[in-house]
Coordinates of C-alpha atoms and ligand atoms in Angstrom, one line a residue:
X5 CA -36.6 40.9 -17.9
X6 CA -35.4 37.3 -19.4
X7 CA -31.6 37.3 -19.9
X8 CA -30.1 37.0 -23.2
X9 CA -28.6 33.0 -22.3
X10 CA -32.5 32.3 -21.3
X11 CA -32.6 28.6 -22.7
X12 CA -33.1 25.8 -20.3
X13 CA -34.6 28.3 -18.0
X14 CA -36.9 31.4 -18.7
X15 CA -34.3 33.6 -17.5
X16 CA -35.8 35.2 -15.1
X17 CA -33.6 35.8 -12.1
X18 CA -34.4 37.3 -8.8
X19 CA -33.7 40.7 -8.2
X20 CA -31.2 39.7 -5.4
X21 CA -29.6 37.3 -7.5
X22 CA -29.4 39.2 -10.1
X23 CA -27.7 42.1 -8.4
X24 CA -25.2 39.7 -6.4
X25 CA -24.4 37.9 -9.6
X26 CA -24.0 41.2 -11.8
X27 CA -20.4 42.3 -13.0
X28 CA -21.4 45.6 -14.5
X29 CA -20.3 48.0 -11.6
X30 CA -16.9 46.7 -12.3
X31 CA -16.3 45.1 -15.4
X32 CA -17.8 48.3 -17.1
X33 CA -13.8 50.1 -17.3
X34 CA -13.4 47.5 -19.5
X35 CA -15.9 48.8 -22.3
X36 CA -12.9 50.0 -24.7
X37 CA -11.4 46.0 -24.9
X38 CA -14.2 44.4 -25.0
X39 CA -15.7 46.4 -28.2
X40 CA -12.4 46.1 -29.9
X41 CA -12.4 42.4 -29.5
X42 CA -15.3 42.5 -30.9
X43 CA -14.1 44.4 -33.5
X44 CA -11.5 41.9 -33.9
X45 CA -13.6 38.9 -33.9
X46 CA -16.3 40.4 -37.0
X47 CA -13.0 40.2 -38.8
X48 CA -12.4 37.0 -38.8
X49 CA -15.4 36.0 -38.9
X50 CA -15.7 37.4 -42.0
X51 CA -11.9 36.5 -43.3
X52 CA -13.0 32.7 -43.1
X53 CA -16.3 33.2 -44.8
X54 CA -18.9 32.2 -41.2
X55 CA -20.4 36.6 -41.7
X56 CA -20.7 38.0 -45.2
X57 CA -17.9 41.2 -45.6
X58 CA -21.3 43.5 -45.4
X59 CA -22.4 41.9 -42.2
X60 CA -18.9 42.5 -40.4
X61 CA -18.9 46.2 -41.9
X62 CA -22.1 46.3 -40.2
X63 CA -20.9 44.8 -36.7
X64 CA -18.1 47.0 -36.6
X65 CA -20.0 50.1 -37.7
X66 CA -22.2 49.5 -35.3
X67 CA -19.4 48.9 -32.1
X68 CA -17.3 51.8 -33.2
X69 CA -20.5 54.0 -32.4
X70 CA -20.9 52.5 -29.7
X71 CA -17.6 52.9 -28.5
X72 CA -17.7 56.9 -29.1
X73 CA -21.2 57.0 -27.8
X74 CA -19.9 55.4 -24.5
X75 CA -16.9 58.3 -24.6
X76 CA -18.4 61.1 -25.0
X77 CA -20.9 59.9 -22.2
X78 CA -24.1 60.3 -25.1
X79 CA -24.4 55.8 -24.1
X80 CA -24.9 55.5 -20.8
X81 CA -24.2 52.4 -19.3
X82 CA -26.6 50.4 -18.0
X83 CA -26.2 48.6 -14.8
X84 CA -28.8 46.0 -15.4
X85 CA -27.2 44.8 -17.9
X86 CA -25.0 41.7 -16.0
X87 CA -22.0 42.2 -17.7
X88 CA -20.1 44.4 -20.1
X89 CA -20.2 41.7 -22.0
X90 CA -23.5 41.2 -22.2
X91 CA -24.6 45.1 -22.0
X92 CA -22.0 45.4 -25.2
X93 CA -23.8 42.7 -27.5
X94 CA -27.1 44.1 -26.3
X95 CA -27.0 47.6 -27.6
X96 CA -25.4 46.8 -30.8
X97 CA -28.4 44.0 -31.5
X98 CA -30.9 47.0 -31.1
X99 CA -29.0 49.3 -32.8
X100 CA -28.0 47.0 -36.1
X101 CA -31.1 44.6 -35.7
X102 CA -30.5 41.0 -36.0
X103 CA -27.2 40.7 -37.7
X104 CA -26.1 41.9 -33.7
X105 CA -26.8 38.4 -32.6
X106 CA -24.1 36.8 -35.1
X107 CA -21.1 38.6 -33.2
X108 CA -21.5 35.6 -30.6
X109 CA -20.7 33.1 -33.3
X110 CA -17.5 31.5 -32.2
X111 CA -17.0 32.7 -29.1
X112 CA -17.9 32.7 -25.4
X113 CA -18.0 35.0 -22.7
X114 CA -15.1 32.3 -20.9
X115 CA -12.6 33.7 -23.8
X116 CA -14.1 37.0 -24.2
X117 CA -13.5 38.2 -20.4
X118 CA -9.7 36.8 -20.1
X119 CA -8.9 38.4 -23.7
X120 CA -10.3 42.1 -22.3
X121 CA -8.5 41.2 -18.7
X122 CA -5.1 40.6 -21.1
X123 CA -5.8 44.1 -23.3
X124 CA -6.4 45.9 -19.9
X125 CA -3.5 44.8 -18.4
X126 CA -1.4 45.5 -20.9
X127 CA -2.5 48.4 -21.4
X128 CA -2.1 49.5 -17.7
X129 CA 1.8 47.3 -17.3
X130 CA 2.8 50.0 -20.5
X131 CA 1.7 53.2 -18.5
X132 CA 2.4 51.8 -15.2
X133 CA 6.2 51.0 -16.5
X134 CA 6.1 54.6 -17.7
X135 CA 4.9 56.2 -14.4
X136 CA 7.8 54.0 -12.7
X137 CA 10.4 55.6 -14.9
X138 CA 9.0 59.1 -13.9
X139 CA 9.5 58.5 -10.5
X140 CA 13.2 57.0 -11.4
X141 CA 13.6 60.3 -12.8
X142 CA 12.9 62.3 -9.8
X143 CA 14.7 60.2 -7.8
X144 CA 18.1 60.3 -10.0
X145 CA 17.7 64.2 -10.2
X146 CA 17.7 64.6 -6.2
X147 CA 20.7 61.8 -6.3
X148 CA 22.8 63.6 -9.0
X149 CA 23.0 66.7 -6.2
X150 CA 23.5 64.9 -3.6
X151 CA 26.9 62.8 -4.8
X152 CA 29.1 64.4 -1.8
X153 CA 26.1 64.7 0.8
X154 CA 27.6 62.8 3.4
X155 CA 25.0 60.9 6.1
X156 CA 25.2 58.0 8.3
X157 CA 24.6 54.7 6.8
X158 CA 22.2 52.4 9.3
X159 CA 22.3 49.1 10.5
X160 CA 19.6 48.4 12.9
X161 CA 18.5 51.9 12.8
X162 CA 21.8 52.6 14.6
X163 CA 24.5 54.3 13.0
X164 CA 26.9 51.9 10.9
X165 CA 29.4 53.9 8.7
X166 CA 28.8 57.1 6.8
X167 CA 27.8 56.9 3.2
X168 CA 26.3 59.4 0.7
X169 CA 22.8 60.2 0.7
X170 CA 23.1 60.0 -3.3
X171 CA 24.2 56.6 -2.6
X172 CA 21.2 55.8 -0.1
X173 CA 18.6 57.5 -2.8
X174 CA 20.3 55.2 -5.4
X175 CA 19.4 51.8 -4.1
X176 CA 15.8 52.7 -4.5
X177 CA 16.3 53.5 -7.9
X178 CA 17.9 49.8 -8.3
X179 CA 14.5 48.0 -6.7
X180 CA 12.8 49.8 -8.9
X181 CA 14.2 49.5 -12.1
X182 CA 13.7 45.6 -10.9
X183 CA 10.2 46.4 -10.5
X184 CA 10.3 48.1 -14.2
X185 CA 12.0 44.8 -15.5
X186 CA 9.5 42.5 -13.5
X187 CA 6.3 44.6 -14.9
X188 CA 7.8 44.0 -18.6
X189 CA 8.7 40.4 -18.1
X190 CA 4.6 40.0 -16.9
X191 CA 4.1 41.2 -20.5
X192 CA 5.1 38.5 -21.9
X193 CA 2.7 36.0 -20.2
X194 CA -0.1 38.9 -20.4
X195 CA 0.7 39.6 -24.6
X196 CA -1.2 35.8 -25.3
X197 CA -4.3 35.7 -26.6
X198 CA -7.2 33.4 -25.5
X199 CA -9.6 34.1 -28.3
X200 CA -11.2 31.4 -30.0
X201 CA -10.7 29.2 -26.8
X202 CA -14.6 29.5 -26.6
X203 CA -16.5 28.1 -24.0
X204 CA -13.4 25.6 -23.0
X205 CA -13.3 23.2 -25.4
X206 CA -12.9 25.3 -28.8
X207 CA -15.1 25.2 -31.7
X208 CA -16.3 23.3 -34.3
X209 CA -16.6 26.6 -36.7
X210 CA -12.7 26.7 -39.0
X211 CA -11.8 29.8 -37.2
X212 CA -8.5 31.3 -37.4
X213 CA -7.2 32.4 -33.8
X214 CA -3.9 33.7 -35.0
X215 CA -5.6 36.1 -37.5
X216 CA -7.9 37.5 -34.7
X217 CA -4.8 37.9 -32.5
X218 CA -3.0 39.7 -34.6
X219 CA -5.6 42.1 -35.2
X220 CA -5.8 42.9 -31.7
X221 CA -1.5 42.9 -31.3
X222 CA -0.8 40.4 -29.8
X223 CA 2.7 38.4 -30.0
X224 CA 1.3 35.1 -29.2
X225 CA -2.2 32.4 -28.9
X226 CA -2.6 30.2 -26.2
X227 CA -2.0 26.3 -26.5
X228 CA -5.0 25.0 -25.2
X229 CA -8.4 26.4 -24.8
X230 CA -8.9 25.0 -21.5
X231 CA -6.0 26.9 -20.3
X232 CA -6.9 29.5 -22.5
X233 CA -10.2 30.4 -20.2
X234 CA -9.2 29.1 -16.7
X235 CA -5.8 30.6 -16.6
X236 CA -5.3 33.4 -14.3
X237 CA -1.5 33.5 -13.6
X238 CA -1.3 36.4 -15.5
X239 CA -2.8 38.5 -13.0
X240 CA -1.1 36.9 -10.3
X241 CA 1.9 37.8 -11.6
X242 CA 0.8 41.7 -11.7
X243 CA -0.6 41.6 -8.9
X244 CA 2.9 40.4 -7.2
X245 CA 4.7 42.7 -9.0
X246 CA 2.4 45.7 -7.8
X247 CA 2.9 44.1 -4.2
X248 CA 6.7 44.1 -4.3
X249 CA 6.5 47.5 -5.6
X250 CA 4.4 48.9 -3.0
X251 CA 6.7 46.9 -0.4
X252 CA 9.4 49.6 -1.8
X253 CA 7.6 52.5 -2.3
X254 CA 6.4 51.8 1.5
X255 CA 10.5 50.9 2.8
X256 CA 11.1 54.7 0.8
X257 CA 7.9 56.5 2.7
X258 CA 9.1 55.1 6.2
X259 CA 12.6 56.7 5.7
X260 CA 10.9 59.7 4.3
X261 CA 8.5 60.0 7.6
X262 CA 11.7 59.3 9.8
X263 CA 13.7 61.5 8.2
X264 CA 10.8 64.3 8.2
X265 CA 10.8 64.0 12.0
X266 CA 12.5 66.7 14.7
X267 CA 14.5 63.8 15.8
X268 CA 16.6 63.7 12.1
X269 CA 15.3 66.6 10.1
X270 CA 16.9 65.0 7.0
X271 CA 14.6 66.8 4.8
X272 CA 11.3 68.6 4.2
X273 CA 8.5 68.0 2.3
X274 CA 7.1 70.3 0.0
X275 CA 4.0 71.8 1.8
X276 CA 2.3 70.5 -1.4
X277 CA 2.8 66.9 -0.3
X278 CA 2.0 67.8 3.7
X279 CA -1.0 67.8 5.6
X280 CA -1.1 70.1 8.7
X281 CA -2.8 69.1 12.4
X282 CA -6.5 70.4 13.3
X283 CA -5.5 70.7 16.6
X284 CA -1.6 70.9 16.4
X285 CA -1.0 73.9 15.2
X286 CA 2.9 73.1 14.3
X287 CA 2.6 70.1 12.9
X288 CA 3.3 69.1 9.5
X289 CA 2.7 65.6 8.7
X290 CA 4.0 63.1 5.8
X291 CA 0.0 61.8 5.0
X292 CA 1.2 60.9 1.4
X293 CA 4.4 58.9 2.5
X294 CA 1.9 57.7 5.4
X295 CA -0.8 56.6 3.2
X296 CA 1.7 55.2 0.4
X297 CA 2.7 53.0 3.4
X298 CA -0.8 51.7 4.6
X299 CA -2.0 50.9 1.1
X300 CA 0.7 48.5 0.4
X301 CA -1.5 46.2 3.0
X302 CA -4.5 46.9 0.8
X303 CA -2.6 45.5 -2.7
X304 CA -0.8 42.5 -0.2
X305 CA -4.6 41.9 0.1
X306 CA -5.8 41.4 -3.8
X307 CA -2.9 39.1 -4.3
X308 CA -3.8 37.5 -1.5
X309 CA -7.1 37.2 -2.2
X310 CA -7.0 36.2 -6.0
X311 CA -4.4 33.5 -5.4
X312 CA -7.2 32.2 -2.8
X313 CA -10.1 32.3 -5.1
X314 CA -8.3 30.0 -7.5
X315 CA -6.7 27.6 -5.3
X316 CA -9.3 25.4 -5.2
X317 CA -11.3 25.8 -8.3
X318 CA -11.7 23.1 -11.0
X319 CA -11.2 23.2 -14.6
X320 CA -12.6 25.5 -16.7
X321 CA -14.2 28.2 -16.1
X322 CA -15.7 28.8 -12.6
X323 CA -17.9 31.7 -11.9
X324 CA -15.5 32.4 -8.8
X325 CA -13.1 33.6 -11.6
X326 CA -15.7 36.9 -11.9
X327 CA -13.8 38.3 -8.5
X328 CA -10.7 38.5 -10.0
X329 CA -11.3 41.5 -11.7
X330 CA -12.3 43.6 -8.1
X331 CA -8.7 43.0 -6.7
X332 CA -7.1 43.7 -10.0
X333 CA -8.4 46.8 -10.8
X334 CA -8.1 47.6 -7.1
X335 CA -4.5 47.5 -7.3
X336 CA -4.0 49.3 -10.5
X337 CA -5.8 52.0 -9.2
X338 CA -4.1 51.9 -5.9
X339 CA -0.6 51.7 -7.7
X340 CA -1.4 54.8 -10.3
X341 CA -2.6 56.9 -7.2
X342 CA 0.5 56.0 -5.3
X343 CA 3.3 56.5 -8.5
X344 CA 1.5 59.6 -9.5
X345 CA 2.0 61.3 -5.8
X346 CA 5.4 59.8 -5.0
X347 CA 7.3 61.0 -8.3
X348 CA 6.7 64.6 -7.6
X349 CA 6.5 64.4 -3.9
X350 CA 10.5 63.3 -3.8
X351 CA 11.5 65.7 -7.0
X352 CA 10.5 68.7 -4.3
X353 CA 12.1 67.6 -1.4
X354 CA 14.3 69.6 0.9
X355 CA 17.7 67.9 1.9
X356 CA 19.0 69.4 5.4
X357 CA 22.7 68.6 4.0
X358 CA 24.3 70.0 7.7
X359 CA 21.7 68.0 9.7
X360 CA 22.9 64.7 7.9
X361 CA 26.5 65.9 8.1
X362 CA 25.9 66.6 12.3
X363 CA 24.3 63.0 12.7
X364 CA 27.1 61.7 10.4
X365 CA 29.7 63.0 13.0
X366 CA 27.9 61.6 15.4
X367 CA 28.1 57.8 16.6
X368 CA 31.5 57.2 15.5
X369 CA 30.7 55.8 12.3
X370 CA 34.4 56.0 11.3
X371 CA 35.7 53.1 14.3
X372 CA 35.8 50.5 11.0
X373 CA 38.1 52.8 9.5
X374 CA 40.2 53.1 12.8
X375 CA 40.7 49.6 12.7
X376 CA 41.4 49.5 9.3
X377 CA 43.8 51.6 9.8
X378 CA 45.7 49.6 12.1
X379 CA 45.4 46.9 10.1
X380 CA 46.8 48.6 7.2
X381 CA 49.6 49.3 9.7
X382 CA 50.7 45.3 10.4
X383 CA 47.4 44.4 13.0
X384 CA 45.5 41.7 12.7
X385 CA 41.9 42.8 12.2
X386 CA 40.4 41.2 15.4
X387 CA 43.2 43.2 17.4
X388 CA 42.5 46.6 15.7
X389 CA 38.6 46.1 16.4
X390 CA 39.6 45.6 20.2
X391 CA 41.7 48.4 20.4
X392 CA 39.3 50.3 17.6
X393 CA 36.1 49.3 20.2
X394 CA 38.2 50.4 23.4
X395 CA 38.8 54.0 22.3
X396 CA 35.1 54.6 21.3
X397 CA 34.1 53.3 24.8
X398 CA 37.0 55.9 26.2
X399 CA 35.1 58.7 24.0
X400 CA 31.8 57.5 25.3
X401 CA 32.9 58.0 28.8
X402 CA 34.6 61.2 28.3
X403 CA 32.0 63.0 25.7
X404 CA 34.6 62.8 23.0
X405 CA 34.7 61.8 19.4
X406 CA 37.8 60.3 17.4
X407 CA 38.5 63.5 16.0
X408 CA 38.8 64.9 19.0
X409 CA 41.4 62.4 20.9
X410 CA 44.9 63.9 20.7
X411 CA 47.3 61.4 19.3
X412 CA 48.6 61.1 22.7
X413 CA 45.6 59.6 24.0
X414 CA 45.8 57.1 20.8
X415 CA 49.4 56.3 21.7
X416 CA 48.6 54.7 24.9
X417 CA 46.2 52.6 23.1
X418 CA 48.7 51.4 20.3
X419 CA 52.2 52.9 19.1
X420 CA 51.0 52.2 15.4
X421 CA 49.1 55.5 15.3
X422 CA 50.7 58.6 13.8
X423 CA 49.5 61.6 12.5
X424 CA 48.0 60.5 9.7
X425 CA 45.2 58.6 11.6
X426 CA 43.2 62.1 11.5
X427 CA 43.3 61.8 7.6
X428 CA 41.8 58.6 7.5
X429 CA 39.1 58.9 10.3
X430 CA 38.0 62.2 8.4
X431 CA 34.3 61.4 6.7
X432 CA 35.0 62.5 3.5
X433 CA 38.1 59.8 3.4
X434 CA 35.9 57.3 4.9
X435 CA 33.2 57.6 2.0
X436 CA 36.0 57.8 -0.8
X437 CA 37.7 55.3 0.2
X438 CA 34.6 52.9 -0.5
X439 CA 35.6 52.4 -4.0
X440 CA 34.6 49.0 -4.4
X441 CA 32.3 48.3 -6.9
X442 CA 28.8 49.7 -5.9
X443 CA 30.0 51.0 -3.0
X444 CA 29.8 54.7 -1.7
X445 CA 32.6 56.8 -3.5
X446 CA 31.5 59.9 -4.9
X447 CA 33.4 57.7 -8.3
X448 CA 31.1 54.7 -7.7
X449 CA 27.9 56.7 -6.7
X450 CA 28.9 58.7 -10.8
X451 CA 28.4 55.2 -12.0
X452 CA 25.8 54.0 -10.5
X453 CA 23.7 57.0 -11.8
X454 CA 24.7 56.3 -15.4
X455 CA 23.7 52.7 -14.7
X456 CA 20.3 53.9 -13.6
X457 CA 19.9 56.4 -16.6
X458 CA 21.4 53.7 -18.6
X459 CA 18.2 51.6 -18.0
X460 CA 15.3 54.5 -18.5
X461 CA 13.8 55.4 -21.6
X462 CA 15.9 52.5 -23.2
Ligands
LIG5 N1 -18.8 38.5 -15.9 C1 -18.2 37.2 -16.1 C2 -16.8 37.3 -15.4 O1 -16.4 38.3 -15.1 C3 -18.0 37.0 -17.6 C4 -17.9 35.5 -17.9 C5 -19.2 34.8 -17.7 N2 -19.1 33.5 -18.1 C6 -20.1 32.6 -17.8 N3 -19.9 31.4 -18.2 N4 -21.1 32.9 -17.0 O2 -16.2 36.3 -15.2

């Protein structure tokens, strides 16, 4: 069958080409945008007089049918058709006869496709900042009882000095309320309308771009129509932020997998959120923190591969531009799957609270403290982390800990240490005495969940 642009050529494509060049497949999620910009557009075409009133009524009686039809799955879309675009404007030409053709009047496909890639996306950055919140949720519940859990803080995967594991949970509520903050500052370069850009160059119709905007919500028009059809950055920018969000949902599945293992039982997860072995019979394995984890790769890969379709493509529009939509949509959908199974796989955790306690005691996590408690007591710090380091490699030898070393054995070492060393080498004194701010105090930790809630639902 011709296509509807047949003009210089018959339009006639070959099957092949037709298929390779076709959009449909994917472009088709975006039937709801595309309809109501066309809703939009009948509007203003009408408001400056290029339809008649009754012709618009028409248009738009016609596309809201066709939008129900297409929801209640009575329209079927056709995947022949080589665009949404085009499938769109066909149906409603046989359904309302000619007056179907004048929706096209002052527009182009170029401005059409980046306005319903800027209603999709911000559509998706609202729920996907609300599914981010959920998860900050989950996470501040599971902190709030875990204010005094005392575990070993790591550097280099080694023990470094004991913390709280409300603290620990905590930091991954701050990256992603920065992912929250990032996904809402992408608005703002997503909320512009292209409309009216046309083709590339405008249009010699008196249109009114801001009117058509506004109909549709949107804050803001674009400067300049060239930029209006070729600009991308948009996407980029989600597709960035969905890659530094994965990069933290991944960071928080690792721990989780670690933490799930014999070697720290930490916690448990719920067997909802488990998969079990075919072969193993006692296995119970982290697939969703697992699978979070390997799909960040796959969203590393849209960004990668959008930024490198448009590195090298010329002003304006560039069919090239059609693949931007695969990687985008691929990450949305990646991103949804991964909020919607993270926020209720960490609200049903278990915490082993004795296990963390056992690895805390472990390690000698409190040797800063020793020091600093010979400073405190007139030492220079670089002597107290001698003597400090000397009496962990004396427990090392002799299977001790610093709880365990009679003061005796600490007064051959130095004659600052009293009784009171015990007190402040004790876990609990370590962790409170962090009360700098930010720092690991059950005090500070209070805080920083009221900073977190501060910032949801606000
Ligand atoms: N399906 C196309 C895309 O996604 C729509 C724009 C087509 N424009 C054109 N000049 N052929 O980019």
């Amino acid at each position: 069958m011709a296509k509807m642009w047949a003009g210089r050529t018959d339009g006639v494509v070959s099957k092949i080409a037709d298929d390779f060049n076709s959009s449909i497949k994917f472009d088709c999620r975006m039937y709801e945008q595309d309809i109501k910009g066309s809703m939009a557009h009948a509007l203003m075409l009408a408001y400056k007089n290029i339809i008649s009133q009754t012709e618009a009524d028409t248009l738009i009686a016609g596309l809201e049918e066709i939008l129900a039809d297409i929801k209640s799955g009575k329209l079927e879309i056709d995947f022949t058709a080589e665009d949404i675009h085009m499938f769109v404007e066909q149906v409603l030409t046989e359904r309302v006869g000619e007056v179907g053709k004048k929706i096209h009047t002052a527009r182009s496909r170029n401005d059409q496709v980046a306005l319903d890639m800027r209603l999709y996306l911000r559509q998706e950055s609202y729920s996907i900042i609300a599914k981010i919140e959920e998860l900050l949720k989950s996470i501040i519940t599971i902190a709030e009882q875990h204010v005094k859990t005392i575990m070993p803080g790591y550097t280099h995967l080694q023990r470094a000095q004991p913390i709280t594991f409300g603290h620990h949970l905590l930091a991954y509520a701050m990256m992603l309320l920065r992912d929250k903050d990032r996904f809402l500052d992408t608005l703002k370069r997503i909320d512009i309308s292209p409309i009216g850009s046309c083709a590339l160059a405008g249009t010699t119709y008196e249109t009114d771009r801001g009117f058509e905007a506004e109909k549709l919500g949107f804050k803001e028009i674009c400067q300049n129509s060239i930029d209006g059809i070729s600009d991308r950055d948009f996407c980029i920018e989600f597709l960035s932020n969905a890659s530094i969000l994965m990069m933290h949902l991944s960071r928080f599945s690792e721990e989780i997998i670690l933490w799930s293992s014999w070697e720290f039982k930490f916690v448990e997860l719920s067997n909802e959120y488990t998969t079990g072995s075919s072969i193993m019979p006692q296995k119970k394995n982290s697939d969703m923190a697992e699978l979070v984890r390997g799909k960040t790769g796959r969203v590393y890969g849209d960004l990668m591969a959008l930024l490198t379709t448009l590195k090298g493509l010329p002003l304006a529009y560039n069919k090239d531009m059609q693949e931007d939509k695969e990687s985008v949509f691929d990450a949305v959908d990646t991103i949804n799957m991964c909020l919607d199974v993270f926020a209720p796989m960490v609200a049903t955790i278990k915490v082993f609270k004795e296990n963390m306690l056992l690895a805390a005691q472990k390690g000698f996590i409190n040797a800063t403290d020793l020091a600093d408690y010979l400073v405190k007591k007139g030492l220079p710090f670089r002597s107290a982390y001698k003597i400090s380091g000397s009496i962990v490699a004396k427990c090392i030898q002799e299977g001790k800990v610093l709880e365990t070393l009679t003061l005796q054995e600490y007064k051959q070492f130095s004659d600052l240490f009293e009784e009171d060393l015990y007190q402040e080498i004790s876990l609990t004194t370590c962790v409170e005495k962090r009360i700098s701010y930010g720092g690991t105090s059950f005090s500070s930790v209070e805080k920083q969940i009221e900073y977190v809630k501060g910032k949801i639902n606000g």
